[in-house]
mmCIF file with all atom_site columns, C-alpha atoms in Angstrom:
data_model
loop_
_atom_site.group_PDB
_atom_site.id
_atom_site.type_symbol
_atom_site.label_atom_id
_atom_site.label_alt_id
_atom_site.label_comp_id
_atom_site.label_asym_id
_atom_site.label_entity_id
_atom_site.label_seq_id
_atom_site.pdbx_PDB_ins_code
_atom_site.Cartn_x
_atom_site.Cartn_y
_atom_site.Cartn_z
_atom_site.occupancy
_atom_site.B_iso_or_equiv
_atom_site.pdbx_formal_charge
_atom_site.auth_seq_id
_atom_site.auth_comp_id
_atom_site.auth_asym_id
_atom_site.auth_atom_id
_atom_site.pdbx_PDB_model_num
ATOM 1   C CA . UNK A 1 1   ? 50.013  8.740   -44.066 1.00 52.00 ? 1   UNK A CA 1
ATOM 2   C CA . UNK A 1 2   ? 50.414  10.122  -40.554 1.00 52.00 ? 2   UNK A CA 1
ATOM 3   C CA . UNK A 1 3   ? 47.607  12.269  -39.109 1.00 53.00 ? 3   UNK A CA 1
ATOM 4   C CA . UNK A 1 4   ? 48.331  15.948  -38.425 1.00 54.00 ? 4   UNK A CA 1
ATOM 5   C CA . UNK A 1 5   ? 50.040  16.635  -35.095 1.00 49.00 ? 5   UNK A CA 1
ATOM 6   C CA . UNK A 1 6   ? 47.165  18.878  -33.983 1.00 50.00 ? 6   UNK A CA 1
ATOM 7   C CA . UNK A 1 7   ? 44.598  16.117  -34.521 1.00 47.00 ? 7   UNK A CA 1
ATOM 8   C CA . UNK A 1 8   ? 46.812  13.612  -32.713 1.00 41.00 ? 8   UNK A CA 1
ATOM 9   C CA . UNK A 1 9   ? 47.153  15.969  -29.743 1.00 42.00 ? 9   UNK A CA 1
ATOM 10  C CA . UNK A 1 10  ? 43.386  16.460  -29.528 1.00 44.00 ? 10  UNK A CA 1
ATOM 11  C CA . UNK A 1 11  ? 42.867  12.674  -29.643 1.00 48.00 ? 11  UNK A CA 1
ATOM 12  C CA . UNK A 1 12  ? 45.345  12.123  -26.816 1.00 39.00 ? 12  UNK A CA 1
ATOM 13  C CA . UNK A 1 13  ? 43.699  14.827  -24.674 1.00 40.00 ? 13  UNK A CA 1
ATOM 14  C CA . UNK A 1 14  ? 40.252  13.315  -25.222 1.00 43.00 ? 14  UNK A CA 1
ATOM 15  C CA . UNK A 1 15  ? 41.521  9.856   -24.248 1.00 41.00 ? 15  UNK A CA 1
ATOM 16  C CA . UNK A 1 16  ? 43.194  11.221  -21.119 1.00 38.00 ? 16  UNK A CA 1
ATOM 17  C CA . UNK A 1 17  ? 40.028  13.080  -20.198 1.00 47.00 ? 17  UNK A CA 1
ATOM 18  C CA . UNK A 1 18  ? 37.934  9.893   -20.521 1.00 48.00 ? 18  UNK A CA 1
ATOM 19  C CA . UNK A 1 19  ? 40.495  7.971   -18.461 1.00 40.00 ? 19  UNK A CA 1
ATOM 20  C CA . UNK A 1 20  ? 40.396  10.614  -15.735 1.00 44.00 ? 20  UNK A CA 1
ATOM 21  C CA . UNK A 1 21  ? 36.598  10.564  -15.615 1.00 40.00 ? 21  UNK A CA 1
ATOM 22  C CA . UNK A 1 22  ? 36.575  6.765   -15.443 1.00 42.00 ? 22  UNK A CA 1
ATOM 23  C CA . UNK A 1 23  ? 39.087  6.763   -12.577 1.00 44.00 ? 23  UNK A CA 1
ATOM 24  C CA . UNK A 1 24  ? 37.115  9.457   -10.746 1.00 35.00 ? 24  UNK A CA 1
ATOM 25  C CA . UNK A 1 25  ? 33.814  7.594   -11.198 1.00 38.00 ? 25  UNK A CA 1
ATOM 26  C CA . UNK A 1 26  ? 35.322  4.383   -9.843  1.00 43.00 ? 26  UNK A CA 1
ATOM 27  C CA . UNK A 1 27  ? 36.542  6.250   -6.750  1.00 41.00 ? 27  UNK A CA 1
ATOM 28  C CA . UNK A 1 28  ? 33.035  7.522   -5.903  1.00 37.00 ? 28  UNK A CA 1
ATOM 29  C CA . UNK A 1 29  ? 31.249  5.724   -3.063  1.00 39.00 ? 29  UNK A CA 1
ATOM 30  C CA . UNK A 1 30  ? 28.505  3.410   -4.294  1.00 40.00 ? 30  UNK A CA 1
ATOM 31  C CA . UNK A 1 31  ? 25.062  4.337   -3.048  1.00 42.00 ? 31  UNK A CA 1
ATOM 32  C CA . UNK A 1 32  ? 23.282  1.471   -1.375  1.00 49.00 ? 32  UNK A CA 1
ATOM 33  C CA . UNK A 1 33  ? 19.620  1.306   -0.425  1.00 50.00 ? 33  UNK A CA 1
ATOM 34  C CA . UNK A 1 34  ? 18.635  1.734   3.195   1.00 56.00 ? 34  UNK A CA 1
ATOM 35  C CA . UNK A 1 35  ? 18.563  -1.637  4.990   1.00 59.00 ? 35  UNK A CA 1
ATOM 36  C CA . UNK A 1 36  ? 15.223  -0.567  6.449   1.00 66.00 ? 36  UNK A CA 1
ATOM 37  C CA . UNK A 1 37  ? 13.676  -0.083  3.018   1.00 76.00 ? 37  UNK A CA 1
ATOM 38  C CA . UNK A 1 38  ? 15.110  -3.433  1.884   1.00 78.00 ? 38  UNK A CA 1
ATOM 39  C CA . UNK A 1 39  ? 13.494  -5.077  4.907   1.00 85.00 ? 39  UNK A CA 1
ATOM 40  C CA . UNK A 1 40  ? 10.160  -3.450  4.107   1.00 87.00 ? 40  UNK A CA 1
ATOM 41  C CA . UNK A 1 41  ? 10.499  -4.556  0.481   1.00 90.00 ? 41  UNK A CA 1
ATOM 42  C CA . UNK A 1 42  ? 10.799  -8.144  1.729   1.00 93.00 ? 42  UNK A CA 1
ATOM 43  C CA . UNK A 1 43  ? 7.715   -7.681  3.909   1.00 94.00 ? 43  UNK A CA 1
ATOM 44  C CA . UNK A 1 44  ? 5.731   -6.217  0.985   1.00 95.00 ? 44  UNK A CA 1
ATOM 45  C CA . UNK A 1 45  ? 6.736   -9.142  -1.243  1.00 96.00 ? 45  UNK A CA 1
ATOM 46  C CA . UNK A 1 46  ? 5.675   -11.603 1.458   1.00 96.00 ? 46  UNK A CA 1
ATOM 47  C CA . UNK A 1 47  ? 2.377   -9.750  1.766   1.00 97.00 ? 47  UNK A CA 1
ATOM 48  C CA . UNK A 1 48  ? 1.716   -9.886  -1.973  1.00 97.00 ? 48  UNK A CA 1
ATOM 49  C CA . UNK A 1 49  ? 2.407   -13.627 -2.052  1.00 97.00 ? 49  UNK A CA 1
ATOM 50  C CA . UNK A 1 50  ? 0.194   -14.248 0.984   1.00 97.00 ? 50  UNK A CA 1
ATOM 51  C CA . UNK A 1 51  ? -2.712  -12.196 -0.425  1.00 96.00 ? 51  UNK A CA 1
ATOM 52  C CA . UNK A 1 52  ? -2.423  -13.927 -3.803  1.00 96.00 ? 52  UNK A CA 1
ATOM 53  C CA . UNK A 1 53  ? -2.486  -17.347 -2.113  1.00 96.00 ? 53  UNK A CA 1
ATOM 54  C CA . UNK A 1 54  ? -5.479  -16.358 0.050   1.00 95.00 ? 54  UNK A CA 1
ATOM 55  C CA . UNK A 1 55  ? -7.383  -15.076 -2.979  1.00 93.00 ? 55  UNK A CA 1
ATOM 56  C CA . UNK A 1 56  ? -6.632  -18.231 -4.964  1.00 93.00 ? 56  UNK A CA 1
ATOM 57  C CA . UNK A 1 57  ? -7.842  -20.384 -2.068  1.00 93.00 ? 57  UNK A CA 1
ATOM 58  C CA . UNK A 1 58  ? -11.030 -18.318 -1.740  1.00 91.00 ? 58  UNK A CA 1
ATOM 59  C CA . UNK A 1 59  ? -11.769 -18.585 -5.465  1.00 90.00 ? 59  UNK A CA 1
ATOM 60  C CA . UNK A 1 60  ? -11.413 -22.351 -5.293  1.00 91.00 ? 60  UNK A CA 1
ATOM 61  C CA . UNK A 1 61  ? -13.373 -22.806 -2.063  1.00 90.00 ? 61  UNK A CA 1
ATOM 62  C CA . UNK A 1 62  ? -16.096 -20.295 -2.933  1.00 86.00 ? 62  UNK A CA 1
ATOM 63  C CA . UNK A 1 63  ? -16.465 -21.177 -6.598  1.00 79.00 ? 63  UNK A CA 1
ATOM 64  C CA . UNK A 1 64  ? -20.272 -21.075 -6.244  1.00 80.00 ? 64  UNK A CA 1
ATOM 65  C CA . UNK A 1 65  ? -20.184 -17.575 -4.732  1.00 80.00 ? 65  UNK A CA 1
ATOM 66  C CA . UNK A 1 66  ? -19.131 -15.540 -7.792  1.00 78.00 ? 66  UNK A CA 1
ATOM 67  C CA . UNK A 1 67  ? -15.624 -14.932 -6.496  1.00 82.00 ? 67  UNK A CA 1
ATOM 68  C CA . UNK A 1 68  ? -13.790 -14.093 -9.728  1.00 80.00 ? 68  UNK A CA 1
ATOM 69  C CA . UNK A 1 69  ? -12.732 -10.540 -10.581 1.00 79.00 ? 69  UNK A CA 1
ATOM 70  C CA . UNK A 1 70  ? -15.208 -10.521 -13.476 1.00 81.00 ? 70  UNK A CA 1
ATOM 71  C CA . UNK A 1 71  ? -18.170 -11.416 -11.249 1.00 75.00 ? 71  UNK A CA 1
ATOM 72  C CA . UNK A 1 72  ? -17.716 -9.337  -8.110  1.00 75.00 ? 72  UNK A CA 1
ATOM 73  C CA . UNK A 1 73  ? -18.685 -5.717  -7.489  1.00 77.00 ? 73  UNK A CA 1
ATOM 74  C CA . UNK A 1 74  ? -15.353 -4.039  -6.867  1.00 78.00 ? 74  UNK A CA 1
ATOM 75  C CA . UNK A 1 75  ? -15.162 -1.933  -3.715  1.00 79.00 ? 75  UNK A CA 1
ATOM 76  C CA . UNK A 1 76  ? -12.383 0.154   -2.172  1.00 81.00 ? 76  UNK A CA 1
ATOM 77  C CA . UNK A 1 77  ? -12.810 0.461   1.602   1.00 84.00 ? 77  UNK A CA 1
ATOM 78  C CA . UNK A 1 78  ? -10.077 3.124   1.710   1.00 84.00 ? 78  UNK A CA 1
ATOM 79  C CA . UNK A 1 79  ? -11.905 5.468   -0.687  1.00 80.00 ? 79  UNK A CA 1
ATOM 80  C CA . UNK A 1 80  ? -12.155 9.016   0.698   1.00 75.00 ? 80  UNK A CA 1
ATOM 81  C CA . UNK A 1 81  ? -10.115 7.902   3.731   1.00 78.00 ? 81  UNK A CA 1
ATOM 82  C CA . UNK A 1 82  ? -6.583  7.549   2.353   1.00 77.00 ? 82  UNK A CA 1
ATOM 83  C CA . UNK A 1 83  ? -4.883  8.583   -0.882  1.00 74.00 ? 83  UNK A CA 1
ATOM 84  C CA . UNK A 1 84  ? -2.187  5.954   -1.306  1.00 81.00 ? 84  UNK A CA 1
ATOM 85  C CA . UNK A 1 85  ? -2.252  5.863   -5.111  1.00 75.00 ? 85  UNK A CA 1
ATOM 86  C CA . UNK A 1 86  ? -1.772  9.635   -5.341  1.00 78.00 ? 86  UNK A CA 1
ATOM 87  C CA . UNK A 1 87  ? 0.625   9.867   -2.386  1.00 78.00 ? 87  UNK A CA 1
ATOM 88  C CA . UNK A 1 88  ? 2.864   7.118   -3.759  1.00 81.00 ? 88  UNK A CA 1
ATOM 89  C CA . UNK A 1 89  ? 3.308   8.511   -7.273  1.00 75.00 ? 89  UNK A CA 1
ATOM 90  C CA . UNK A 1 90  ? 7.024   8.679   -8.180  1.00 69.00 ? 90  UNK A CA 1
ATOM 91  C CA . UNK A 1 91  ? 8.403   12.189  -7.848  1.00 62.00 ? 91  UNK A CA 1
ATOM 92  C CA . UNK A 1 92  ? 8.980   12.347  -11.622 1.00 59.00 ? 92  UNK A CA 1
ATOM 93  C CA . UNK A 1 93  ? 5.204   12.179  -12.121 1.00 54.00 ? 93  UNK A CA 1
ATOM 94  C CA . UNK A 1 94  ? 4.141   14.650  -9.453  1.00 54.00 ? 94  UNK A CA 1
ATOM 95  C CA . UNK A 1 95  ? 3.720   18.384  -9.890  1.00 53.00 ? 95  UNK A CA 1
ATOM 96  C CA . UNK A 1 96  ? 6.233   20.643  -8.152  1.00 50.00 ? 96  UNK A CA 1
ATOM 97  C CA . UNK A 1 97  ? 8.430   17.653  -7.408  1.00 46.00 ? 97  UNK A CA 1
ATOM 98  C CA . UNK A 1 98  ? 11.491  19.850  -6.836  1.00 44.00 ? 98  UNK A CA 1
ATOM 99  C CA . UNK A 1 99  ? 9.664   21.636  -4.023  1.00 38.00 ? 99  UNK A CA 1
ATOM 100 C CA . UNK A 1 100 ? 8.270   18.467  -2.479  1.00 42.00 ? 100 UNK A CA 1
ATOM 101 C CA . UNK A 1 101 ? 11.484  16.486  -2.790  1.00 39.00 ? 101 UNK A CA 1
ATOM 102 C CA . UNK A 1 102 ? 13.510  19.213  -1.116  1.00 39.00 ? 102 UNK A CA 1
ATOM 103 C CA . UNK A 1 103 ? 11.378  19.216  2.024   1.00 39.00 ? 103 UNK A CA 1
ATOM 104 C CA . UNK A 1 104 ? 12.610  16.922  4.737   1.00 40.00 ? 104 UNK A CA 1
ATOM 105 C CA . UNK A 1 105 ? 10.569  16.004  7.764   1.00 39.00 ? 105 UNK A CA 1
ATOM 106 C CA . UNK A 1 106 ? 11.275  13.954  10.815  1.00 40.00 ? 106 UNK A CA 1
ATOM 107 C CA . UNK A 1 107 ? 9.415   10.659  10.743  1.00 43.00 ? 107 UNK A CA 1
ATOM 108 C CA . UNK A 1 108 ? 6.703   10.065  13.316  1.00 46.00 ? 108 UNK A CA 1
ATOM 109 C CA . UNK A 1 109 ? 7.568   6.400   13.398  1.00 50.00 ? 109 UNK A CA 1
ATOM 110 C CA . UNK A 1 110 ? 9.663   3.946   15.348  1.00 54.00 ? 110 UNK A CA 1
ATOM 111 C CA . UNK A 1 111 ? 9.587   1.527   12.426  1.00 62.00 ? 111 UNK A CA 1
ATOM 112 C CA . UNK A 1 112 ? 12.525  0.253   10.431  1.00 66.00 ? 112 UNK A CA 1
ATOM 113 C CA . UNK A 1 113 ? 11.430  1.210   6.909   1.00 75.00 ? 113 UNK A CA 1
ATOM 114 C CA . UNK A 1 114 ? 13.474  4.415   6.988   1.00 63.00 ? 114 UNK A CA 1
ATOM 115 C CA . UNK A 1 115 ? 16.382  3.754   9.282   1.00 53.00 ? 115 UNK A CA 1
ATOM 116 C CA . UNK A 1 116 ? 17.935  7.163   8.640   1.00 52.00 ? 116 UNK A CA 1
ATOM 117 C CA . UNK A 1 117 ? 15.049  8.899   10.436  1.00 52.00 ? 117 UNK A CA 1
ATOM 118 C CA . UNK A 1 118 ? 14.588  11.478  7.678   1.00 57.00 ? 118 UNK A CA 1
ATOM 119 C CA . UNK A 1 119 ? 12.896  11.294  4.321   1.00 63.00 ? 119 UNK A CA 1
ATOM 120 C CA . UNK A 1 120 ? 11.248  13.479  1.741   1.00 73.00 ? 120 UNK A CA 1
ATOM 121 C CA . UNK A 1 121 ? 7.785   14.805  2.459   1.00 75.00 ? 121 UNK A CA 1
ATOM 122 C CA . UNK A 1 122 ? 6.282   12.635  -0.304  1.00 77.00 ? 122 UNK A CA 1
ATOM 123 C CA . UNK A 1 123 ? 7.964   9.472   1.011   1.00 81.00 ? 123 UNK A CA 1
ATOM 124 C CA . UNK A 1 124 ? 6.598   10.017  4.505   1.00 83.00 ? 124 UNK A CA 1
ATOM 125 C CA . UNK A 1 125 ? 3.156   10.787  3.088   1.00 85.00 ? 125 UNK A CA 1
ATOM 126 C CA . UNK A 1 126 ? 3.244   7.606   1.002   1.00 86.00 ? 126 UNK A CA 1
ATOM 127 C CA . UNK A 1 127 ? 4.399   5.326   3.823   1.00 89.00 ? 127 UNK A CA 1
ATOM 128 C CA . UNK A 1 128 ? 1.911   6.760   6.310   1.00 89.00 ? 128 UNK A CA 1
ATOM 129 C CA . UNK A 1 129 ? -0.894  6.263   3.773   1.00 90.00 ? 129 UNK A CA 1
ATOM 130 C CA . UNK A 1 130 ? 0.198   2.659   3.244   1.00 92.00 ? 130 UNK A CA 1
ATOM 131 C CA . UNK A 1 131 ? 0.135   2.181   7.004   1.00 93.00 ? 131 UNK A CA 1
ATOM 132 C CA . UNK A 1 132 ? -3.421  3.521   7.263   1.00 93.00 ? 132 UNK A CA 1
ATOM 133 C CA . UNK A 1 133 ? -4.527  1.246   4.392   1.00 94.00 ? 133 UNK A CA 1
ATOM 134 C CA . UNK A 1 134 ? -3.092  -1.790  6.126   1.00 95.00 ? 134 UNK A CA 1
ATOM 135 C CA . UNK A 1 135 ? -4.764  -0.896  9.421   1.00 94.00 ? 135 UNK A CA 1
ATOM 136 C CA . UNK A 1 136 ? -8.156  -0.568  7.728   1.00 94.00 ? 136 UNK A CA 1
ATOM 137 C CA . UNK A 1 137 ? -7.857  -3.870  5.908   1.00 95.00 ? 137 UNK A CA 1
ATOM 138 C CA . UNK A 1 138 ? -6.548  -5.593  9.036   1.00 95.00 ? 138 UNK A CA 1
ATOM 139 C CA . UNK A 1 139 ? -9.596  -4.480  11.038  1.00 94.00 ? 139 UNK A CA 1
ATOM 140 C CA . UNK A 1 140 ? -11.991 -5.539  8.258   1.00 94.00 ? 140 UNK A CA 1
ATOM 141 C CA . UNK A 1 141 ? -10.378 -8.953  7.855   1.00 95.00 ? 141 UNK A CA 1
ATOM 142 C CA . UNK A 1 142 ? -10.345 -9.636  11.608  1.00 93.00 ? 142 UNK A CA 1
ATOM 143 C CA . UNK A 1 143 ? -14.012 -8.691  11.948  1.00 92.00 ? 143 UNK A CA 1
ATOM 144 C CA . UNK A 1 144 ? -14.853 -10.856 8.956   1.00 92.00 ? 144 UNK A CA 1
ATOM 145 C CA . UNK A 1 145 ? -12.875 -13.800 10.305  1.00 93.00 ? 145 UNK A CA 1
ATOM 146 C CA . UNK A 1 146 ? -14.785 -13.599 13.590  1.00 92.00 ? 146 UNK A CA 1
ATOM 147 C CA . UNK A 1 147 ? -18.013 -14.039 11.623  1.00 92.00 ? 147 UNK A CA 1
ATOM 148 C CA . UNK A 1 148 ? -16.621 -16.884 9.522   1.00 91.00 ? 148 UNK A CA 1
ATOM 149 C CA . UNK A 1 149 ? -15.603 -18.744 12.678  1.00 91.00 ? 149 UNK A CA 1
ATOM 150 C CA . UNK A 1 150 ? -19.297 -18.802 13.668  1.00 92.00 ? 150 UNK A CA 1
ATOM 151 C CA . UNK A 1 151 ? -20.328 -20.447 10.406  1.00 90.00 ? 151 UNK A CA 1
ATOM 152 C CA . UNK A 1 152 ? -21.620 -23.982 11.152  1.00 90.00 ? 152 UNK A CA 1
ATOM 153 C CA . UNK A 1 153 ? -20.340 -25.123 7.746   1.00 87.00 ? 153 UNK A CA 1
ATOM 154 C CA . UNK A 1 154 ? -16.789 -24.069 8.672   1.00 86.00 ? 154 UNK A CA 1
ATOM 155 C CA . UNK A 1 155 ? -16.233 -23.585 4.955   1.00 90.00 ? 155 UNK A CA 1
ATOM 156 C CA . UNK A 1 156 ? -13.491 -20.975 4.875   1.00 90.00 ? 156 UNK A CA 1
ATOM 157 C CA . UNK A 1 157 ? -11.404 -18.851 7.230   1.00 89.00 ? 157 UNK A CA 1
ATOM 158 C CA . UNK A 1 158 ? -8.871  -16.142 6.632   1.00 90.00 ? 158 UNK A CA 1
ATOM 159 C CA . UNK A 1 159 ? -5.381  -17.360 5.922   1.00 88.00 ? 159 UNK A CA 1
ATOM 160 C CA . UNK A 1 160 ? -3.159  -16.809 8.954   1.00 92.00 ? 160 UNK A CA 1
ATOM 161 C CA . UNK A 1 161 ? -0.122  -16.215 6.727   1.00 94.00 ? 161 UNK A CA 1
ATOM 162 C CA . UNK A 1 162 ? -1.827  -13.166 5.236   1.00 96.00 ? 162 UNK A CA 1
ATOM 163 C CA . UNK A 1 163 ? -2.767  -11.762 8.647   1.00 95.00 ? 163 UNK A CA 1
ATOM 164 C CA . UNK A 1 164 ? 0.806   -12.296 9.823   1.00 95.00 ? 164 UNK A CA 1
ATOM 165 C CA . UNK A 1 165 ? 2.214   -10.595 6.713   1.00 96.00 ? 165 UNK A CA 1
ATOM 166 C CA . UNK A 1 166 ? -0.028  -7.568  7.318   1.00 96.00 ? 166 UNK A CA 1
ATOM 167 C CA . UNK A 1 167 ? 1.095   -7.377  10.937  1.00 95.00 ? 167 UNK A CA 1
ATOM 168 C CA . UNK A 1 168 ? 4.798   -7.639  10.053  1.00 94.00 ? 168 UNK A CA 1
ATOM 169 C CA . UNK A 1 169 ? 4.628   -4.790  7.537   1.00 95.00 ? 169 UNK A CA 1
ATOM 170 C CA . UNK A 1 170 ? 2.641   -2.680  10.006  1.00 94.00 ? 170 UNK A CA 1
ATOM 171 C CA . UNK A 1 171 ? 5.322   -3.235  12.634  1.00 91.00 ? 171 UNK A CA 1
ATOM 172 C CA . UNK A 1 172 ? 8.054   -2.282  10.172  1.00 91.00 ? 172 UNK A CA 1
ATOM 173 C CA . UNK A 1 173 ? 6.221   0.946   9.275   1.00 89.00 ? 173 UNK A CA 1
ATOM 174 C CA . UNK A 1 174 ? 4.987   1.597   12.830  1.00 81.00 ? 174 UNK A CA 1
ATOM 175 C CA . UNK A 1 175 ? 3.522   5.084   12.357  1.00 67.00 ? 175 UNK A CA 1
ATOM 176 C CA . UNK A 1 176 ? 1.734   6.678   15.266  1.00 59.00 ? 176 UNK A CA 1
ATOM 177 C CA . UNK A 1 177 ? -1.925  6.113   14.532  1.00 55.00 ? 177 UNK A CA 1
ATOM 178 C CA . UNK A 1 178 ? -5.212  6.302   16.391  1.00 52.00 ? 178 UNK A CA 1
ATOM 179 C CA . UNK A 1 179 ? -7.163  3.096   15.903  1.00 53.00 ? 179 UNK A CA 1
ATOM 180 C CA . UNK A 1 180 ? -10.905 3.563   15.761  1.00 50.00 ? 180 UNK A CA 1
ATOM 181 C CA . UNK A 1 181 ? -12.540 0.474   17.282  1.00 55.00 ? 181 UNK A CA 1
ATOM 182 C CA . UNK A 1 182 ? -15.197 -1.176  15.179  1.00 54.00 ? 182 UNK A CA 1
ATOM 183 C CA . UNK A 1 183 ? -18.681 -1.449  16.552  1.00 54.00 ? 183 UNK A CA 1
ATOM 184 C CA . UNK A 1 184 ? -19.735 -5.038  17.033  1.00 52.00 ? 184 UNK A CA 1
ATOM 185 C CA . UNK A 1 185 ? -22.941 -5.948  15.272  1.00 52.00 ? 185 UNK A CA 1
ATOM 186 C CA . UNK A 1 186 ? -25.766 -7.452  17.300  1.00 47.00 ? 186 UNK A CA 1
ATOM 187 C CA . UNK A 1 187 ? -27.400 -8.919  14.193  1.00 61.00 ? 187 UNK A CA 1
ATOM 188 C CA . UNK A 1 188 ? -27.083 -12.537 13.230  1.00 69.00 ? 188 UNK A CA 1
ATOM 189 C CA . UNK A 1 189 ? -24.291 -12.805 10.642  1.00 77.00 ? 189 UNK A CA 1
ATOM 190 C CA . UNK A 1 190 ? -25.321 -13.501 7.074   1.00 87.00 ? 190 UNK A CA 1
ATOM 191 C CA . UNK A 1 191 ? -22.655 -16.019 6.102   1.00 89.00 ? 191 UNK A CA 1
ATOM 192 C CA . UNK A 1 192 ? -23.455 -15.854 2.392   1.00 88.00 ? 192 UNK A CA 1
ATOM 193 C CA . UNK A 1 193 ? -22.970 -12.076 2.317   1.00 90.00 ? 193 UNK A CA 1
ATOM 194 C CA . UNK A 1 194 ? -19.855 -12.404 4.472   1.00 91.00 ? 194 UNK A CA 1
ATOM 195 C CA . UNK A 1 195 ? -18.262 -14.783 1.987   1.00 90.00 ? 195 UNK A CA 1
ATOM 196 C CA . UNK A 1 196 ? -19.157 -12.532 -0.939  1.00 90.00 ? 196 UNK A CA 1
ATOM 197 C CA . UNK A 1 197 ? -17.631 -9.601  0.983   1.00 91.00 ? 197 UNK A CA 1
ATOM 198 C CA . UNK A 1 198 ? -14.518 -11.689 1.609   1.00 92.00 ? 198 UNK A CA 1
ATOM 199 C CA . UNK A 1 199 ? -14.044 -12.163 -2.127  1.00 91.00 ? 199 UNK A CA 1
ATOM 200 C CA . UNK A 1 200 ? -14.525 -8.438  -2.744  1.00 91.00 ? 200 UNK A CA 1
ATOM 201 C CA . UNK A 1 201 ? -12.039 -7.484  -0.040  1.00 93.00 ? 201 UNK A CA 1
ATOM 202 C CA . UNK A 1 202 ? -9.403  -9.977  -1.153  1.00 94.00 ? 202 UNK A CA 1
ATOM 203 C CA . UNK A 1 203 ? -9.544  -8.740  -4.754  1.00 93.00 ? 203 UNK A CA 1
ATOM 204 C CA . UNK A 1 204 ? -9.265  -5.113  -3.621  1.00 93.00 ? 204 UNK A CA 1
ATOM 205 C CA . UNK A 1 205 ? -6.505  -5.875  -1.141  1.00 95.00 ? 205 UNK A CA 1
ATOM 206 C CA . UNK A 1 206 ? -4.447  -7.727  -3.720  1.00 94.00 ? 206 UNK A CA 1
ATOM 207 C CA . UNK A 1 207 ? -4.548  -4.663  -5.987  1.00 92.00 ? 207 UNK A CA 1
ATOM 208 C CA . UNK A 1 208 ? -3.425  -2.523  -3.052  1.00 93.00 ? 208 UNK A CA 1
ATOM 209 C CA . UNK A 1 209 ? -0.678  -5.042  -2.184  1.00 95.00 ? 209 UNK A CA 1
ATOM 210 C CA . UNK A 1 210 ? 0.655   -4.730  -5.746  1.00 95.00 ? 210 UNK A CA 1
ATOM 211 C CA . UNK A 1 211 ? 0.780   -0.933  -5.331  1.00 92.00 ? 211 UNK A CA 1
ATOM 212 C CA . UNK A 1 212 ? 2.585   -1.267  -1.997  1.00 93.00 ? 212 UNK A CA 1
ATOM 213 C CA . UNK A 1 213 ? 5.121   -3.731  -3.390  1.00 94.00 ? 213 UNK A CA 1
ATOM 214 C CA . UNK A 1 214 ? 5.876   -1.518  -6.392  1.00 92.00 ? 214 UNK A CA 1
ATOM 215 C CA . UNK A 1 215 ? 6.352   1.510   -4.152  1.00 89.00 ? 215 UNK A CA 1
ATOM 216 C CA . UNK A 1 216 ? 8.740   -0.352  -1.868  1.00 91.00 ? 216 UNK A CA 1
ATOM 217 C CA . UNK A 1 217 ? 10.670  -1.524  -4.944  1.00 91.00 ? 217 UNK A CA 1
ATOM 218 C CA . UNK A 1 218 ? 10.859  2.074   -6.175  1.00 86.00 ? 218 UNK A CA 1
ATOM 219 C CA . UNK A 1 219 ? 12.115  3.352   -2.801  1.00 83.00 ? 219 UNK A CA 1
ATOM 220 C CA . UNK A 1 220 ? 14.638  0.532   -2.595  1.00 82.00 ? 220 UNK A CA 1
ATOM 221 C CA . UNK A 1 221 ? 16.097  1.365   -6.011  1.00 83.00 ? 221 UNK A CA 1
ATOM 222 C CA . UNK A 1 222 ? 16.054  5.166   -5.678  1.00 69.00 ? 222 UNK A CA 1
#
């Protein structure tokens, strides 16, 4: 039994409409992530690997120093100084995201993470906060390494791959920032406390490196 002509006509129109939409969709230009963001994603992945390797080495070398995540007193050196976790929330999770996402600001950076030179207010805030985090950890690690180099036991030093990974991501971000020089201590270094502090910092920095890597992945895919 043949279907009614009216139903057949509707079916044909629906099929033609779907075909037109498919053809139109295929003709649209495909959005591709910024090459700068992709480069920074690579740097963040390298950083996460380097921090993980440095932490694993420290846990093995300092096994008598309570260097596991269950044993240490967790500390965030960026607390009350930066707000990376809040600044890097995806726009879908922030309040008034339509207002924030619509604001565009010129970047105060010569870095390559955002090659277009413009980004949403929240993206700039996130990347600048990441930059400040990295600068703080870099200064802490360098000061700590200077103390470890004075240790007669020469037990452990900071992994150069991690320091290089921090520097490469900083260069890619390259925000204008005022570096506050650390005051050198005149006291004799307590190597035991320095090694405990190293474990604490590495655990905290790995958590922050995970946050940075996830944010770069989000920016690369959005």
